[in-house]
Short mmCIF file of C-alpha atoms in Angstrom, two decimals:
data_model
loop_
_atom_site.label_atom_id
_atom_site.label_comp_id
_atom_site.label_asym_id
_atom_site.label_seq_id
_atom_site.Cartn_x
_atom_site.Cartn_y
_atom_site.Cartn_z
CA MET A 6 13.46 117.69 56.75
CA SER A 7 10.48 119.78 57.82
CA ALA A 8 10.30 121.39 61.25
CA ALA A 9 7.56 118.95 62.28
CA SER A 10 9.65 115.96 61.14
CA GLN A 11 12.71 117.21 63.03
CA GLU A 12 10.70 117.74 66.20
CA LEU A 13 9.10 114.30 65.88
CA LEU A 14 12.53 112.71 65.40
CA GLY A 15 13.74 114.47 68.55
CA LEU A 16 10.82 113.10 70.55
CA LEU A 17 11.37 109.56 69.25
CA ALA A 18 15.05 109.78 70.21
CA ALA A 19 14.23 111.08 73.69
CA LYS A 20 11.12 109.05 74.54
CA SER A 21 11.15 105.90 72.42
CA PHE A 22 14.76 104.83 71.85
CA ARG A 23 16.67 102.73 74.40
CA LEU A 24 20.08 101.07 74.29
CA GLY A 25 20.60 97.72 76.01
CA ASP A 26 20.05 94.01 75.43
CA PHE A 27 16.56 93.35 74.08
CA LYS A 28 14.65 90.32 72.84
CA LEU A 29 12.56 91.09 69.76
CA SER A 30 9.15 89.70 68.83
CA SER A 31 10.84 88.11 65.80
CA GLY A 32 12.90 85.97 68.20
CA GLY A 33 16.15 87.81 67.54
CA SER A 34 18.05 90.10 69.87
CA SER A 35 19.20 93.68 69.52
CA ASP A 36 21.31 96.28 71.31
CA TYR A 37 18.49 98.80 70.99
CA TYR A 38 14.72 99.00 71.22
CA VAL A 39 12.24 101.48 69.76
CA ASP A 40 8.86 101.76 71.49
CA CYS A 41 7.08 104.28 69.28
CA ARG A 42 3.93 104.31 71.41
CA THR A 43 5.63 106.42 74.09
CA THR A 44 5.86 109.08 71.38
CA THR A 45 2.67 108.51 69.37
CA LEU A 46 0.59 108.52 72.58
CA ASP A 47 2.29 111.65 73.89
CA ALA A 48 0.11 114.76 73.43
CA ASN A 49 2.65 116.66 71.34
CA GLY A 50 3.96 113.47 69.76
CA ALA A 51 0.47 112.54 68.53
CA ARG A 52 0.04 115.96 66.93
CA LEU A 53 3.41 115.74 65.21
CA THR A 54 2.82 112.16 64.07
CA GLY A 55 -0.47 113.09 62.48
CA GLN A 56 1.06 116.09 60.72
CA VAL A 57 4.14 114.28 59.42
CA PHE A 58 2.16 111.33 58.06
CA LEU A 59 -0.39 113.65 56.47
CA ASP A 60 2.35 115.77 54.89
CA GLU A 61 3.96 112.64 53.39
CA ILE A 62 0.64 111.40 52.02
CA ARG A 63 0.02 114.76 50.34
CA ALA A 64 3.60 115.03 49.04
CA ARG A 65 3.14 111.71 47.24
CA SER A 66 -0.21 112.82 45.80
CA TRP A 67 -1.98 109.82 47.30
CA LYS A 68 -5.73 110.24 47.54
CA PRO A 69 -6.88 107.81 50.23
CA GLU A 70 -10.30 107.94 51.82
CA ALA A 71 -8.99 106.31 54.99
CA ILE A 72 -5.91 105.08 56.78
CA GLY A 73 -5.55 102.04 58.99
CA GLY A 74 -3.33 99.28 60.24
CA LEU A 75 -2.91 96.34 62.57
CA THR A 76 -3.82 96.97 66.18
CA MET A 77 -2.21 98.16 68.33
CA GLY A 78 0.92 99.78 66.93
CA ALA A 79 -1.10 101.53 64.23
CA ASP A 80 -3.90 102.71 66.55
CA PRO A 81 -2.48 106.06 67.71
CA ILE A 82 -1.16 106.87 64.23
CA VAL A 83 -4.56 106.25 62.65
CA VAL A 84 -6.35 108.48 65.14
CA ALA A 85 -3.71 111.23 64.92
CA VAL A 86 -3.85 111.44 61.11
CA ALA A 87 -7.66 111.33 61.06
CA VAL A 88 -7.89 114.18 63.59
CA ILE A 89 -5.20 116.36 61.99
CA SER A 90 -6.60 115.88 58.47
CA GLY A 91 -10.22 116.41 59.41
CA GLU A 92 -11.18 114.35 56.36
CA LEU A 93 -9.39 110.99 56.33
CA HIS A 94 -11.30 108.23 58.08
CA GLY A 95 -9.67 105.53 60.18
CA PHE A 96 -9.92 101.78 60.45
CA LEU A 97 -8.19 99.18 62.59
CA VAL A 98 -7.33 95.61 61.67
CA ARG A 99 -7.81 93.00 64.38
CA LYS A 100 -5.17 90.30 64.65
CA ALA A 101 -8.00 87.78 64.29
CA GLU A 102 -11.73 87.99 63.67
CA LYS A 103 -13.60 88.63 66.91
CA GLN A 104 -15.58 85.65 68.13
CA HIS A 105 -18.77 87.52 69.00
CA GLY A 106 -21.12 90.16 67.60
CA THR A 107 -20.55 90.80 63.90
CA GLY A 108 -17.33 88.76 63.90
CA GLN A 109 -15.64 91.33 61.69
CA ARG A 110 -11.91 91.90 61.50
CA ILE A 111 -11.93 95.47 60.13
CA GLU A 112 -13.21 98.04 62.63
CA GLY A 113 -14.18 101.61 61.78
CA PHE A 114 -14.28 102.72 58.14
CA ARG A 115 -15.68 99.90 56.00
CA GLN A 116 -16.34 101.00 52.42
CA LYS A 117 -15.39 98.30 49.96
CA GLY A 118 -13.33 99.49 47.01
CA ALA A 119 -12.13 102.62 48.80
CA PRO A 120 -8.45 103.64 48.40
CA VAL A 121 -6.61 103.43 51.74
CA VAL A 122 -3.14 103.84 53.21
CA ILE A 123 -1.80 101.17 55.57
CA VAL A 124 0.27 102.48 58.50
CA ASP A 125 2.44 100.90 61.21
CA ASP A 126 4.72 102.20 63.93
CA VAL A 127 7.83 99.99 63.61
CA CYS A 128 8.73 97.75 60.69
CA THR A 129 11.18 95.00 61.66
CA THR A 130 10.36 91.79 59.79
CA GLY A 131 7.31 93.52 58.35
CA ALA A 132 4.96 90.76 59.52
CA SER A 133 2.37 93.05 61.14
CA THR A 134 2.37 95.43 58.17
CA ILE A 135 1.93 92.54 55.72
CA GLN A 136 -0.88 91.13 57.84
CA ALA A 137 -2.69 94.48 57.67
CA ILE A 138 -2.18 94.74 53.90
CA GLU A 139 -3.58 91.26 53.33
CA ALA A 140 -6.59 91.82 55.61
CA ALA A 141 -7.37 95.16 53.96
CA ARG A 142 -7.27 93.64 50.47
CA GLU A 143 -9.30 90.64 51.57
CA PHE A 144 -11.97 93.00 52.87
CA GLY A 145 -12.06 94.86 49.56
CA PHE A 146 -9.96 97.99 50.08
CA THR A 147 -7.58 99.27 47.39
CA ILE A 148 -4.07 99.92 48.78
CA GLU A 149 -2.89 103.40 47.82
CA GLY A 150 0.32 103.28 49.85
CA VAL A 151 2.00 101.78 52.92
CA MET A 152 3.85 103.75 55.60
CA CYS A 153 5.72 103.08 58.82
CA LEU A 154 7.08 105.52 61.38
CA VAL A 155 10.42 103.76 62.00
CA GLU A 156 12.04 101.10 59.82
CA ARG A 157 14.64 98.76 61.30
CA GLN A 158 16.59 98.35 58.08
CA GLU A 159 19.01 95.74 59.40
CA ALA A 160 16.10 93.32 59.91
CA GLY A 161 15.42 93.16 56.18
CA GLY A 162 11.65 93.46 56.39
CA ARG A 163 11.35 95.95 53.53
CA ALA A 164 11.48 93.37 50.73
CA GLY A 165 8.54 91.42 52.11
CA VAL A 166 6.45 94.54 52.69
CA GLU A 167 7.18 95.88 49.22
CA LYS A 168 6.18 92.56 47.67
CA ALA A 169 2.93 92.46 49.64
CA ALA A 170 2.15 96.13 48.93
CA ALA A 171 2.89 96.09 45.18
CA PRO A 172 2.02 97.97 43.09
CA ALA A 173 1.65 100.44 45.97
CA SER A 174 4.79 102.04 47.44
CA PHE A 175 6.21 101.45 50.92
CA VAL A 176 7.54 104.54 52.71
CA SER A 177 9.34 104.84 56.04
CA ILE A 178 9.30 108.22 57.78
CA PHE A 179 12.53 107.48 59.67
CA THR A 180 15.01 104.63 59.92
CA ALA A 181 16.22 103.28 63.25
CA SER A 182 19.64 104.68 62.33
CA ASP A 183 18.11 108.16 62.15
CA VAL A 184 16.64 107.76 65.62
CA ARG A 185 19.84 106.29 67.09
CA ARG A 186 21.91 109.14 65.67
CA GLU A 187 19.57 111.73 67.17
CA HIS A 188 19.55 109.87 70.49
CA MET A 189 23.34 109.93 70.69
CA LEU A 190 23.42 113.65 69.81
CA GLN A 191 20.98 114.34 72.63
CA LYS A 192 23.12 112.35 75.06
CA ASP A 193 26.20 114.37 74.05
CA VAL A 194 24.35 117.64 74.56
CA MET A 195 23.11 116.57 77.98
CA ALA A 196 26.56 115.33 79.02
CA ASN A 197 28.15 118.61 77.98
CA ALA A 198 25.50 120.63 79.78
CA ALA A 199 25.98 118.63 82.95
CA HIS A 200 29.76 118.96 82.74
CA VAL A 201 29.60 122.73 82.34
CA ALA A 202 27.08 123.14 85.13
CA GLY A 203 29.02 120.89 87.49
CA VAL A 204 25.76 119.81 89.10
CA THR A 205 25.10 116.29 90.39
CA CYS A 206 21.84 114.39 90.73
CA GLU A 207 20.28 114.79 94.16
CA LEU A 208 19.24 111.11 94.10
CA CYS A 209 22.33 109.25 92.92
CA GLY A 210 25.20 111.72 92.56
CA HIS A 211 25.64 111.20 88.81
CA PRO A 212 26.01 114.28 86.57
CA ALA A 213 22.70 116.13 86.38
CA VAL A 214 21.00 117.07 83.12
CA THR A 215 18.34 119.25 84.76
CA ASN A 216 18.62 121.86 87.47
CA THR A 217 15.03 123.07 87.72
CA PRO A 218 12.94 122.30 89.58
CA ARG A 219 15.15 119.37 90.69
CA LYS A 220 18.78 118.43 90.21
CA ARG A 221 18.37 115.12 88.35
CA CYS A 222 20.44 112.86 86.06
CA ALA A 223 19.17 111.43 82.78
CA GLU A 224 17.82 108.30 84.54
CA HIS A 225 15.94 110.21 87.24
CA ARG A 226 14.88 113.35 85.40
CA ALA A 227 11.35 112.04 84.90
#
């Protein structure tokens, strides 16, 4: 794993991963939730996201003219890659055609026949990724590849995305298991640091994980 990938994984684990009881958009429930936008919209997180996606595109020898995906999970990824690359254009796919103006569904780069890469933040059932693939092909783009930042493998969305993307490949940068593992490692490190320091949170009395400028626990450190 590259240094940029490792740093991005650390940010996702710290900023985007939460344990608890969550209702998913698919209707199911889960003991964890990944909100990638708290990382992809972070200043450093955006830079890392753009670099990691661009590195993967180059490693696979894809030659897209643009990248895009369904709003709004794909939005920060599209902008980050376009800025970091300095050459790849961006486009966004509306969930439905707008009802005024030009009425178009694809916003931004609009060159029919151009090779593109479809991106998404989280792939669970794969529905949003598939929707973007279908809209891009309907417009006239050629799909060079499909990528997501975090794949929830237990949800089984990969098969549907791969079928929709074929013959293009579907690549996930990380799995949810990767992010969970890193999250738990971070918790262990913080717990050990708090135990050694013997410092308690000034707000609630729980073990502190920071001592400067305030003595705060994991919940109150922000």
